[in-house]
Coordinates of N, CA, C and O in Angstrom, one line a residue:
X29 N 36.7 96.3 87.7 CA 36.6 95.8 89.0 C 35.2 95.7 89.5 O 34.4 96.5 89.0
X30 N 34.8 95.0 90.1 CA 33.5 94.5 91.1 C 33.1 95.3 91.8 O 33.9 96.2 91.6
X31 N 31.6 95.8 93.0 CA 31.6 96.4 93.0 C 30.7 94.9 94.1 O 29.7 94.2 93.9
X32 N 31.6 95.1 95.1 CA 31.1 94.2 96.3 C 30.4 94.4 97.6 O 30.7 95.4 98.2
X33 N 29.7 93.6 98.1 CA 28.8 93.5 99.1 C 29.2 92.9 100.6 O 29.2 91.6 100.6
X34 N 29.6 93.4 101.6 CA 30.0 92.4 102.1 C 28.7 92.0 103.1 O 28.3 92.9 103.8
X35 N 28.0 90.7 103.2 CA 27.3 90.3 104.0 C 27.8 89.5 105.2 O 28.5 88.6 105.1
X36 N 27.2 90.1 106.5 CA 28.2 89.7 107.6 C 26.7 90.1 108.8 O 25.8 90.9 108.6
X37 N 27.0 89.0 110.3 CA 26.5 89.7 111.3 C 27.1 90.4 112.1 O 28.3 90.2 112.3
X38 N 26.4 91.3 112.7 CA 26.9 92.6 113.4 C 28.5 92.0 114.2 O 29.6 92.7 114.4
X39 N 28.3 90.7 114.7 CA 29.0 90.6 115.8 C 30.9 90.0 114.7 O 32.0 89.7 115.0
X40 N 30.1 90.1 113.7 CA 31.9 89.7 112.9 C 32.1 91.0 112.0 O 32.3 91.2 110.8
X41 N 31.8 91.6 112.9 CA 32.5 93.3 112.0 C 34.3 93.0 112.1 O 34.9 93.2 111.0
X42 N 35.0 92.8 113.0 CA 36.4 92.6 112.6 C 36.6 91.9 111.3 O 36.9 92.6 110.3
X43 N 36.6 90.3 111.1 CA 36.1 90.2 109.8 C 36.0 90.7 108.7 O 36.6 90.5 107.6
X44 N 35.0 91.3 109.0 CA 34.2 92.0 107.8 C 35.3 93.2 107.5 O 35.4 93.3 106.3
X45 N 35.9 94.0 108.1 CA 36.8 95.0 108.2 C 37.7 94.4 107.6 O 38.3 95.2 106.8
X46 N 38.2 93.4 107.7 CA 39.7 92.9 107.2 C 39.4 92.2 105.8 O 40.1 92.4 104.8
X47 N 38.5 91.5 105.7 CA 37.9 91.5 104.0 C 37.7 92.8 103.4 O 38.6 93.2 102.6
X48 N 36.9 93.4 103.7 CA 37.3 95.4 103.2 C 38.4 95.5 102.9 O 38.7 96.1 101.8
X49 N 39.4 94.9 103.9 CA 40.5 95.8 103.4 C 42.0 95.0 102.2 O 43.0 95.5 101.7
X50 N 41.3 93.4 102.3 CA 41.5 92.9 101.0 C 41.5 92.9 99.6 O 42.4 92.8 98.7
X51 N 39.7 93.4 99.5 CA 38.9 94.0 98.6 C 39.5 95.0 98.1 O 39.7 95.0 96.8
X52 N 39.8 96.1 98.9 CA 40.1 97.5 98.4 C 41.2 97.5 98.0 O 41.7 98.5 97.4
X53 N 41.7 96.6 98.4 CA 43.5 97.1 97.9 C 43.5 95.8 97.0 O 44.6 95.8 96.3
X54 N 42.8 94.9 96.7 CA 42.3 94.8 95.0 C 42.1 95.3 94.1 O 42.5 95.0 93.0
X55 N 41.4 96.6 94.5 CA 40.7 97.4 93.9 C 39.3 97.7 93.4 O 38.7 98.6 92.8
X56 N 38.9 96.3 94.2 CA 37.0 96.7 94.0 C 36.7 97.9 94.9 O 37.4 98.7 95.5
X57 N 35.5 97.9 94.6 CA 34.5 99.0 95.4 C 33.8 98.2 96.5 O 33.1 97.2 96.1
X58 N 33.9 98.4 97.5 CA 33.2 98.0 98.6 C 32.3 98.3 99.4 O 32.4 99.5 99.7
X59 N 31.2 97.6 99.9 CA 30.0 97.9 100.2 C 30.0 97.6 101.6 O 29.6 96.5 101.6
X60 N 30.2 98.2 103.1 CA 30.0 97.2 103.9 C 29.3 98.5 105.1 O 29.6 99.7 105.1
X61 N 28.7 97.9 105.9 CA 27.7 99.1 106.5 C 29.0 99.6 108.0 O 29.0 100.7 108.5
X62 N 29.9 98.2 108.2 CA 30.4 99.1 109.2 C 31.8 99.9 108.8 O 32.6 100.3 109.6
X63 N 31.9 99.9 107.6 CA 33.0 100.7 107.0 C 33.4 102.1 107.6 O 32.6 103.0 107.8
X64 N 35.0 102.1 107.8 CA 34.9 103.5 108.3 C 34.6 104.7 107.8 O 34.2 105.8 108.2
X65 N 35.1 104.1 106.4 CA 35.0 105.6 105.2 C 34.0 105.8 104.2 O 34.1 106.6 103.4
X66 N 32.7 104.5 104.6 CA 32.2 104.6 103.6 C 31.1 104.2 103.9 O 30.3 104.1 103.0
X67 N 30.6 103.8 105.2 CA 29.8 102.5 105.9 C 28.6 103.9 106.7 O 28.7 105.1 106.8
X68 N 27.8 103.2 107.1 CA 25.9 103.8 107.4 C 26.6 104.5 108.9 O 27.3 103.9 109.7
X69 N 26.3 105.9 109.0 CA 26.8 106.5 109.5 C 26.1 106.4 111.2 O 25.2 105.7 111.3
X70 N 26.3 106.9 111.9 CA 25.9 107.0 113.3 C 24.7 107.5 113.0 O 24.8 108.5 112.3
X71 N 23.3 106.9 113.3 CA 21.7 107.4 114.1 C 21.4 107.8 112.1 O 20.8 108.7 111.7
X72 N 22.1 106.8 111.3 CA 21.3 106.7 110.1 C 20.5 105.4 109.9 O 20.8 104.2 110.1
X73 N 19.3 105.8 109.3 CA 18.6 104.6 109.2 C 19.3 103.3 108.0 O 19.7 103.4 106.8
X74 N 19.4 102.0 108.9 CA 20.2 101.7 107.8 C 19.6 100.3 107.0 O 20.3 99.4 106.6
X75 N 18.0 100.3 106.8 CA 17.7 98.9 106.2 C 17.8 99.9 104.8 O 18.4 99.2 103.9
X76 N 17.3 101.3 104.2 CA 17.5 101.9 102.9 C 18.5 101.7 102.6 O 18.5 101.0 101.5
X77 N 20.0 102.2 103.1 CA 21.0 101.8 102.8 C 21.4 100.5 102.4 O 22.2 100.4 101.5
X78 N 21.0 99.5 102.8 CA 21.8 98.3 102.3 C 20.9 97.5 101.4 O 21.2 96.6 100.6
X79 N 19.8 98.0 101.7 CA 18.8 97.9 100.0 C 19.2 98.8 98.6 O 19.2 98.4 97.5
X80 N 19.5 99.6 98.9 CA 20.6 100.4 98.0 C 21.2 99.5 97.5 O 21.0 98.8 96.5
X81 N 22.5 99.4 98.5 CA 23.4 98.7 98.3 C 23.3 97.1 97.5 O 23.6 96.9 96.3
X82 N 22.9 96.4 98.0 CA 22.3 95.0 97.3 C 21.8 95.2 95.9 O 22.0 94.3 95.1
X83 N 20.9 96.6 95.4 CA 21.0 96.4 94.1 C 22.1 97.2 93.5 O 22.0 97.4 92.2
X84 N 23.0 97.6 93.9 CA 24.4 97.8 93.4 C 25.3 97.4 92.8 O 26.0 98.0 91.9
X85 N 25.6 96.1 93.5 CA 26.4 95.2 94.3 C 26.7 94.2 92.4 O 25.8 94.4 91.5
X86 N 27.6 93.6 92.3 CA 27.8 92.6 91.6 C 27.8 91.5 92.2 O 27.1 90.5 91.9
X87 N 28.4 91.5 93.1 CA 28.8 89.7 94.3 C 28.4 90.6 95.4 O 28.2 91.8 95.5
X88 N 28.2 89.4 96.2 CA 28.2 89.2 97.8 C 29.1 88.3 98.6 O 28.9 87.1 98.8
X89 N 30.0 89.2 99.1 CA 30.4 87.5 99.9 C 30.0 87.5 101.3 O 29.9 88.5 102.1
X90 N 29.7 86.5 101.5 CA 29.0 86.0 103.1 C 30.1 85.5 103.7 O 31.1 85.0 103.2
X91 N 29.7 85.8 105.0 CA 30.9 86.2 106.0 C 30.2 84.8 107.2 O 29.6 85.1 108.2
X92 N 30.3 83.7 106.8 CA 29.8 82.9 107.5 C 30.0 81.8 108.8 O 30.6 80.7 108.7
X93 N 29.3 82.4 109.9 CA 29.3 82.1 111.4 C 28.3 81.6 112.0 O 27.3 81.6 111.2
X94 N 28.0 81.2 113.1 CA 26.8 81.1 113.4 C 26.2 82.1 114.0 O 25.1 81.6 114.5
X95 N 26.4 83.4 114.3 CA 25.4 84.5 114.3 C 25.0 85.2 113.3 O 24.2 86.1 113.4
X96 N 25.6 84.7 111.7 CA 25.4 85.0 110.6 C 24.3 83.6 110.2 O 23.2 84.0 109.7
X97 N 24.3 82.6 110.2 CA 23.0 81.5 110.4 C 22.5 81.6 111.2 O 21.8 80.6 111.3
X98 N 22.3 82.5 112.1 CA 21.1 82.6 112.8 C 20.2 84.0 112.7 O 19.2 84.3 113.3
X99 N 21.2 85.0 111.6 CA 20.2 86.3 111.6 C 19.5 86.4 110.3 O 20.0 86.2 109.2
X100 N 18.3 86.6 110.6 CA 17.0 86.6 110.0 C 17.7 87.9 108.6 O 17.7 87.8 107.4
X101 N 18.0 88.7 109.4 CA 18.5 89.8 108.0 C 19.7 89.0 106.9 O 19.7 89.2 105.7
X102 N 20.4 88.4 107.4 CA 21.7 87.6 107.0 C 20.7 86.7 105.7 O 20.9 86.8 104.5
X103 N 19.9 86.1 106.2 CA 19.0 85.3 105.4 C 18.4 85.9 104.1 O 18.6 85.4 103.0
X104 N 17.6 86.9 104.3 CA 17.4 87.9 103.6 C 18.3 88.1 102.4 O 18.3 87.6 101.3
X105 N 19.0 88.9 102.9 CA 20.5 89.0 101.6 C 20.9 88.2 100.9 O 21.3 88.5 99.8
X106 N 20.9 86.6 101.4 CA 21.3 85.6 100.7 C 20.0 85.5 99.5 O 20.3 85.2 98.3
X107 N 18.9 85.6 99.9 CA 17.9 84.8 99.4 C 17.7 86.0 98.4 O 17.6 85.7 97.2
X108 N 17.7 87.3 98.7 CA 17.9 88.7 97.4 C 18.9 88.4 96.3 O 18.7 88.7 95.2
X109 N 19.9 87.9 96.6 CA 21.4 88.0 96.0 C 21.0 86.9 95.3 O 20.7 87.3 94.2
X110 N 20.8 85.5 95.5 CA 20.4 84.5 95.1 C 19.1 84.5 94.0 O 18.9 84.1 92.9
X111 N 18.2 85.1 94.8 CA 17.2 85.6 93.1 C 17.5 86.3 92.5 O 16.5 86.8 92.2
X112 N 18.4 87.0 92.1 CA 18.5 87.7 91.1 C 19.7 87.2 90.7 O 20.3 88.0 89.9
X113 N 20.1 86.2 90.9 CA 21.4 85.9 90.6 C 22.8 86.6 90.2 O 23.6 86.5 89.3
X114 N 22.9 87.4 91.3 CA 23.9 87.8 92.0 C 25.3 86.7 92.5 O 25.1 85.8 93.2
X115 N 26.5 86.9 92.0 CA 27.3 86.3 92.6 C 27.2 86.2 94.0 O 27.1 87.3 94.6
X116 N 27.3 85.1 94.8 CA 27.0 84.8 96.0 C 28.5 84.3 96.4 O 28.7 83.3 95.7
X117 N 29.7 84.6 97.4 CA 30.6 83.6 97.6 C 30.9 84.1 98.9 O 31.3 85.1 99.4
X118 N 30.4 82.7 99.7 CA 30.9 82.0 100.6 C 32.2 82.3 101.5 O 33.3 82.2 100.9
X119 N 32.3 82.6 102.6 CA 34.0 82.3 103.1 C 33.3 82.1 104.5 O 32.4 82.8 105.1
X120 N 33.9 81.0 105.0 CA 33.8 80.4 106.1 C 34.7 81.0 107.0 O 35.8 81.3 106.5
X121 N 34.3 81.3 108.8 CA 35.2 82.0 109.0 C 35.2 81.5 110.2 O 36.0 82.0 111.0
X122 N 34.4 80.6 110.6 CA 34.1 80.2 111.8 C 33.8 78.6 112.0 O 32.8 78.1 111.5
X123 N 34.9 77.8 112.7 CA 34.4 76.2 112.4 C 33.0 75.6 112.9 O 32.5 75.9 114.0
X124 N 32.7 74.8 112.1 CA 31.0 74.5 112.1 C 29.9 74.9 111.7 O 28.9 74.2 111.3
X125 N 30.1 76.2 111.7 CA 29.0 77.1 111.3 C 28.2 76.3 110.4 O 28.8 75.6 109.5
X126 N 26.8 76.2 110.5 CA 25.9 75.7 109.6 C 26.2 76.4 108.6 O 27.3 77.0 108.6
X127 N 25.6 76.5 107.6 CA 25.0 77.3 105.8 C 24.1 76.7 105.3 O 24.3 76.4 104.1
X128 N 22.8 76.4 106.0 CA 21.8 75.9 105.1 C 21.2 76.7 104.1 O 20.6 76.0 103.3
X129 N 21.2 78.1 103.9 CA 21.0 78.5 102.4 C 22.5 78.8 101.6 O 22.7 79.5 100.6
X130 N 23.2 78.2 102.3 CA 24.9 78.4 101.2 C 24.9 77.1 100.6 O 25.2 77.1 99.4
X131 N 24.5 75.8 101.0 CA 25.2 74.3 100.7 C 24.8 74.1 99.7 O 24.5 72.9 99.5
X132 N 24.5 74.9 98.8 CA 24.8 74.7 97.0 C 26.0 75.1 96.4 O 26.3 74.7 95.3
X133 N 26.8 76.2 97.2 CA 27.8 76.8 97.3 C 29.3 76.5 97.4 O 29.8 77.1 98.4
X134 N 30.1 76.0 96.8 CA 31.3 76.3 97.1 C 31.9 77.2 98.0 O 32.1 78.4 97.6
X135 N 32.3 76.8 99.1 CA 33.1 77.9 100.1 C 34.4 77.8 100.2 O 35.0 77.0 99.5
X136 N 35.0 78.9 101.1 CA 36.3 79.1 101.5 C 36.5 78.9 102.7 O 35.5 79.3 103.4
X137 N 37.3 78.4 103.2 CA 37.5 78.4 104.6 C 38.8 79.2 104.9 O 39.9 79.1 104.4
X138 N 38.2 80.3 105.9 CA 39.2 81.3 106.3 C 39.3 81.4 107.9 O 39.6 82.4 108.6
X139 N 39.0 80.3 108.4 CA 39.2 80.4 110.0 C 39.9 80.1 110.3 O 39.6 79.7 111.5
X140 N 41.9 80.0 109.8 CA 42.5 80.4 110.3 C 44.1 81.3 108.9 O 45.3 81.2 108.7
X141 N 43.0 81.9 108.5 CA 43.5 82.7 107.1 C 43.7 84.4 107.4 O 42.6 85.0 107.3
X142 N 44.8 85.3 107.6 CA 45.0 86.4 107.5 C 45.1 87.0 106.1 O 44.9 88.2 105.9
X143 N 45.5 86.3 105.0 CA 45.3 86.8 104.1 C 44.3 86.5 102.6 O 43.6 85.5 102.6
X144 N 44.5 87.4 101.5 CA 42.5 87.1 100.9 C 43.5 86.2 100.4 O 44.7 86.0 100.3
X145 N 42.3 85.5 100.2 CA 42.7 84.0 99.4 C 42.4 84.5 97.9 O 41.5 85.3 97.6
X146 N 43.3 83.6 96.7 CA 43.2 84.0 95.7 C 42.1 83.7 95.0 O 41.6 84.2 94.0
X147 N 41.6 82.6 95.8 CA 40.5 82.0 94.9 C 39.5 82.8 94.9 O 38.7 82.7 94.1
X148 N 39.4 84.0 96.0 CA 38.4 84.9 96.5 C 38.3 85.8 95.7 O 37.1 86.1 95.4
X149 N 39.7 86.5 95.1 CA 39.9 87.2 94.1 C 39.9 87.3 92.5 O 39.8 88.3 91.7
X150 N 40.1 85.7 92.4 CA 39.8 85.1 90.5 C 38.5 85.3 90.9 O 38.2 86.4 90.6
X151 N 37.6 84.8 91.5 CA 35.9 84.8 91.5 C 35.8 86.7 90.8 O 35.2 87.0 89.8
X152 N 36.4 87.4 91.8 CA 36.1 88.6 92.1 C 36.1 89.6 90.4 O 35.5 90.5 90.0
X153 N 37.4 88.4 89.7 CA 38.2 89.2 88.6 C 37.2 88.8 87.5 O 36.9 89.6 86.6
X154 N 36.6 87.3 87.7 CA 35.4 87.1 86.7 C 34.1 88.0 86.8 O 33.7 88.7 85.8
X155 N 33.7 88.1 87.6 CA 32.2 88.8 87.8 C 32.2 89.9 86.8 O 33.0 90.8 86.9
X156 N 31.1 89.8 85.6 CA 31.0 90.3 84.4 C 30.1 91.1 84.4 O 30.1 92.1 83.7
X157 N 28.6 90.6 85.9 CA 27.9 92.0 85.8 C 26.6 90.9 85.4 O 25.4 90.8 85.9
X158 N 27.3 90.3 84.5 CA 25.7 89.5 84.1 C 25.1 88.2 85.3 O 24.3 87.3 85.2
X159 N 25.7 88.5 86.4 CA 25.3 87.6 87.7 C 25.6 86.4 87.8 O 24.9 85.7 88.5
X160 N 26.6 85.9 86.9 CA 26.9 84.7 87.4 C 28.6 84.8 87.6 O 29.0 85.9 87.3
X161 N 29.7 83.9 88.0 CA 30.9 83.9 88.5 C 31.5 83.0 87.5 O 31.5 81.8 87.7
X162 N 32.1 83.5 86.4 CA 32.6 83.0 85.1 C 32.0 82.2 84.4 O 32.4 81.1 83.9
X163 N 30.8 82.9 84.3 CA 30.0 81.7 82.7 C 30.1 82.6 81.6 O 30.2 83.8 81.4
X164 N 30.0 81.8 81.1 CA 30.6 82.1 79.5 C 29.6 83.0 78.9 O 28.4 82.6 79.0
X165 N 29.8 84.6 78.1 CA 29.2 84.9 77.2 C 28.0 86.0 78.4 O 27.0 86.6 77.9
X166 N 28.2 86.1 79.4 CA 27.7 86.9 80.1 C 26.2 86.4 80.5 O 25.1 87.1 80.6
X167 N 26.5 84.9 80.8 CA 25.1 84.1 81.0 C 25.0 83.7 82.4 O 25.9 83.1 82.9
X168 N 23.8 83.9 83.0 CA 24.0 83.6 84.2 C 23.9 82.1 84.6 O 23.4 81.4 83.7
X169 N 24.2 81.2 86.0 CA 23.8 80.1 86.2 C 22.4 80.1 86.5 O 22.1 79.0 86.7
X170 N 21.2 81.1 86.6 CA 20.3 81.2 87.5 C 19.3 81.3 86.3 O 19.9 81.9 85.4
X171 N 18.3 81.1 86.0 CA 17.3 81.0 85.2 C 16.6 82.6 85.2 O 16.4 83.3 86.2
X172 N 16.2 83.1 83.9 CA 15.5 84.4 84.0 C 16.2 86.0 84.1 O 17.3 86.0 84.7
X173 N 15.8 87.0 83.8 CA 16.8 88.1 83.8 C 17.7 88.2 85.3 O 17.2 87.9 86.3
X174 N 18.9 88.8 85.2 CA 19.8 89.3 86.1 C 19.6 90.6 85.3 O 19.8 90.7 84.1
X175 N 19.4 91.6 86.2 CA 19.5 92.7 86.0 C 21.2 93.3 87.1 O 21.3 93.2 88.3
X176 N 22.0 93.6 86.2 CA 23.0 94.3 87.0 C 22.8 95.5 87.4 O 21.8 96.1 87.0
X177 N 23.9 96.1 88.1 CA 23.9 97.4 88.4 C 24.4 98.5 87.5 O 24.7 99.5 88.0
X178 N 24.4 98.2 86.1 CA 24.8 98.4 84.9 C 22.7 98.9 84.5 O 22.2 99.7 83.7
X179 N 22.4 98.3 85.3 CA 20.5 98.9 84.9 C 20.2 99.2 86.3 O 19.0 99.4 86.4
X180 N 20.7 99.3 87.1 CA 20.2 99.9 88.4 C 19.4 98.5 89.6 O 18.5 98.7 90.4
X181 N 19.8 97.4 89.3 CA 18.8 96.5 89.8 C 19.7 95.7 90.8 O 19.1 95.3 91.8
X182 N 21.3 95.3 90.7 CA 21.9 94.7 91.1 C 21.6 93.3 92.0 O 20.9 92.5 91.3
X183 N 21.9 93.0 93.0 CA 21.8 91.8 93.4 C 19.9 92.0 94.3 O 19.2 91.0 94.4
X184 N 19.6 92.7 94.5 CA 18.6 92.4 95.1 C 16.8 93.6 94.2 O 16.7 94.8 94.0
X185 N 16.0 92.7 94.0 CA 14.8 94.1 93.9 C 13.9 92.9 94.7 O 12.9 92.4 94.1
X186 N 14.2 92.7 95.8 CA 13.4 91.8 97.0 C 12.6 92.8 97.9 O 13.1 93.9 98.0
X187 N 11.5 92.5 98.6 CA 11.0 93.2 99.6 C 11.8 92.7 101.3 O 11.6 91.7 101.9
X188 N 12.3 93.3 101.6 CA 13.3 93.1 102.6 C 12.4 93.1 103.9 O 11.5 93.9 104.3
X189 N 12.9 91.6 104.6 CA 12.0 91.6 106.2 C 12.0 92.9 107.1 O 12.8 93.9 106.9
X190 N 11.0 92.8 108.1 CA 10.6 94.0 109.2 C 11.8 93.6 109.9 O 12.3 94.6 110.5
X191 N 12.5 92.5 110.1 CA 13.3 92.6 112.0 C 14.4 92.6 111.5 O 14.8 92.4 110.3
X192 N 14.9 92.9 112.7 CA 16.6 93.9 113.0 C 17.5 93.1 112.3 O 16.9 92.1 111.8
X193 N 18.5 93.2 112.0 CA 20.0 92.4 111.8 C 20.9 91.8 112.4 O 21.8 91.3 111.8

């Protein structure tokens, strides 16, 4: 099983909670900072934590809104996940929402979806570690090493911006 990221802005923590709890009763491992059982705890600093986390991570899925296109940290993660070629997947959750660093991307549209969509989950069942979302032979779509979390490098060894999330 995977060993996922959930990228989201602060203000779609519901969301983000109900993907968690898709995920886990999948059976991946889940990464999400406002997790109740597992997530960056009260008056902990949390940019270490989710730098951690990002090179952990096999995928990322983005939780995409427009306070998620407009946070500067949101951006970040995509653009970490995306150089190292990290599975990156999309779920739309909100109508309109821009994605100008997703629209290379196949998305999901989940804005008016209670339950995980399967397609979320085959992606989920391919992820081999080698950073890409079912290519053959453990090759990535992205040019140059993917280091997984299998070497300690996962989706991100980016220098992460100064401002908030």
């Amino acid at each position: 099983m995977a060993t996922v990221f959930i990228s989201h802005a602060s203000a779609d923590t519901d969301v983000a909670l109900r993907v968690e709890r898709w995920l886990t009763d999948a059976g991946h491992t889940v990464l999400l900072d406002r997790s109740v059982e597992s997530g960056i705890r009260l008056g902990e600093d949390w940019r270490p934590r989710i730098e951690t986390w990002l090179r952990e991570a096999d995928a990322m899925v983005c939780l995409i809104t427009k306070a998620y296109t407009g946070s500067p940290w949101c951006a970040y993660e995509v653009g970490a996940a995306k150089t190292q070629g990290c599975a990156v997947l999309p779920l739309v959750v909100e109508p309109n929402a821009a994605r100008p660093l997703l629209a290379d991307l196949h998305d999901i549209d989940l804005v008016d979806s209670d339950e995980a969509p399967e397609e979320l989950l085959a992606a989920l069942r391919r992820v081999d570690g080698s950073g890409g979302v079912g290519w053959p032979e453990g090759k990535s779509a992205f040019p140059g090493p993917r280091r997984s979390n299998r070497t300690g490098s996962g989706c991100s060894a980016a220098v992460p911006p100064r401002w908030g999330r």
